[in-house]
Amino acid sequence: MTQQTPDGTDDAGKAGVNADPGSADPAVTPDPAAAETPGVETPVAADVAAGRSRLLKPAIVASAVLALAAVVAAAVYGGIWIYNASAVKSKADDRDQALIDARQAAINLNTVDSAHMDKTIADILSSSTGALEDNFKQSKDQLEKVTEARGVSTSAKVSDAVITSFDHDAGTAEAMAFVVQTQTSKDQQPKIVRIGMHLTMKKVGDTWKASDAKLLFQGVDGGSPTAPAPQPAPAPADGN
């Protein structure tokens, strides 16, 4: 029951009048965010940001170093791979060229045109080097006389050829060539001769030339191949 005061007000009204104007309604909670000044960083937040920055900088530097190392490694290994691939291709190309020049040498060494001996000698010398070239230079005059006197001419084509050994660094190669030679002369019918040759090749500039040529076999087409004459047996030693 509400009691009236002498001035005509009740207790509740009096309480409302006497209430502390600075006290807050306990049902209303102040908003902390509203008390903060916008755009102003608190000391705690600043410390956290500074710490995070100190932690991130070494990580960023480490990541950059690793990325750079990966790029450098890729460039180095890529360069090595390209160099190796190029070197392998260079050797393969050089071996192919040695075979091409060996085939041409086999043709030139087995081709004679009695009507054009100057060209014949020039072709032979273009495919020879070293001792083989020297031998042809020394005997070319005799070869011209005999060939022109007999009217002998030969043409040749290579049926097959193979490189049996190859040394890219030394610039040397060994080859076998199988030649089909057609021979004609004034007093004989044309005949086909099959020839097997062993060629020692030497690189001279960009060209492979024959420094030695050995006959492995020779036979007229339809006949039995003729092997080189056997060497005489060595004389027995004294006392045997």
mmCIF file of C-alpha atoms in Angstrom, residues 106-108 110-112 154-159 179-182:
data_model
loop_
_atom_site.group_PDB
_atom_site.id
_atom_site.type_symbol
_atom_site.label_atom_id
_atom_site.label_comp_id
_atom_site.label_asym_id
_atom_site.label_seq_id
_atom_site.Cartn_x
_atom_site.Cartn_y
_atom_site.Cartn_z
ATOM 1 C CA ALA A 106 83.687 -45.078 -101.475
ATOM 2 C CA ILE A 107 82.069 -43.779 -104.673
ATOM 3 C CA ASN A 108 84.916 -41.398 -105.560
ATOM 4 C CA ASN A 110 85.950 -46.470 -107.241
ATOM 5 C CA THR A 111 84.976 -44.115 -110.063
ATOM 6 C CA VAL A 112 87.206 -43.453 -113.072
ATOM 7 C CA THR A 154 84.145 -47.237 -113.956
ATOM 8 C CA SER A 155 81.058 -45.982 -112.182
ATOM 9 C CA ALA A 156 80.125 -46.859 -108.629
ATOM 10 C CA LYS A 157 77.213 -46.757 -106.250
ATOM 11 C CA VAL A 158 77.074 -47.773 -102.606
ATOM 12 C CA SER A 159 74.564 -50.507 -101.827
ATOM 13 C CA VAL A 179 80.055 -50.948 -103.579
ATOM 14 C CA VAL A 180 78.546 -52.058 -106.872
ATOM 15 C CA GLN A 181 80.983 -51.026 -109.603
ATOM 16 C CA THR A 182 80.330 -51.114 -113.354
#
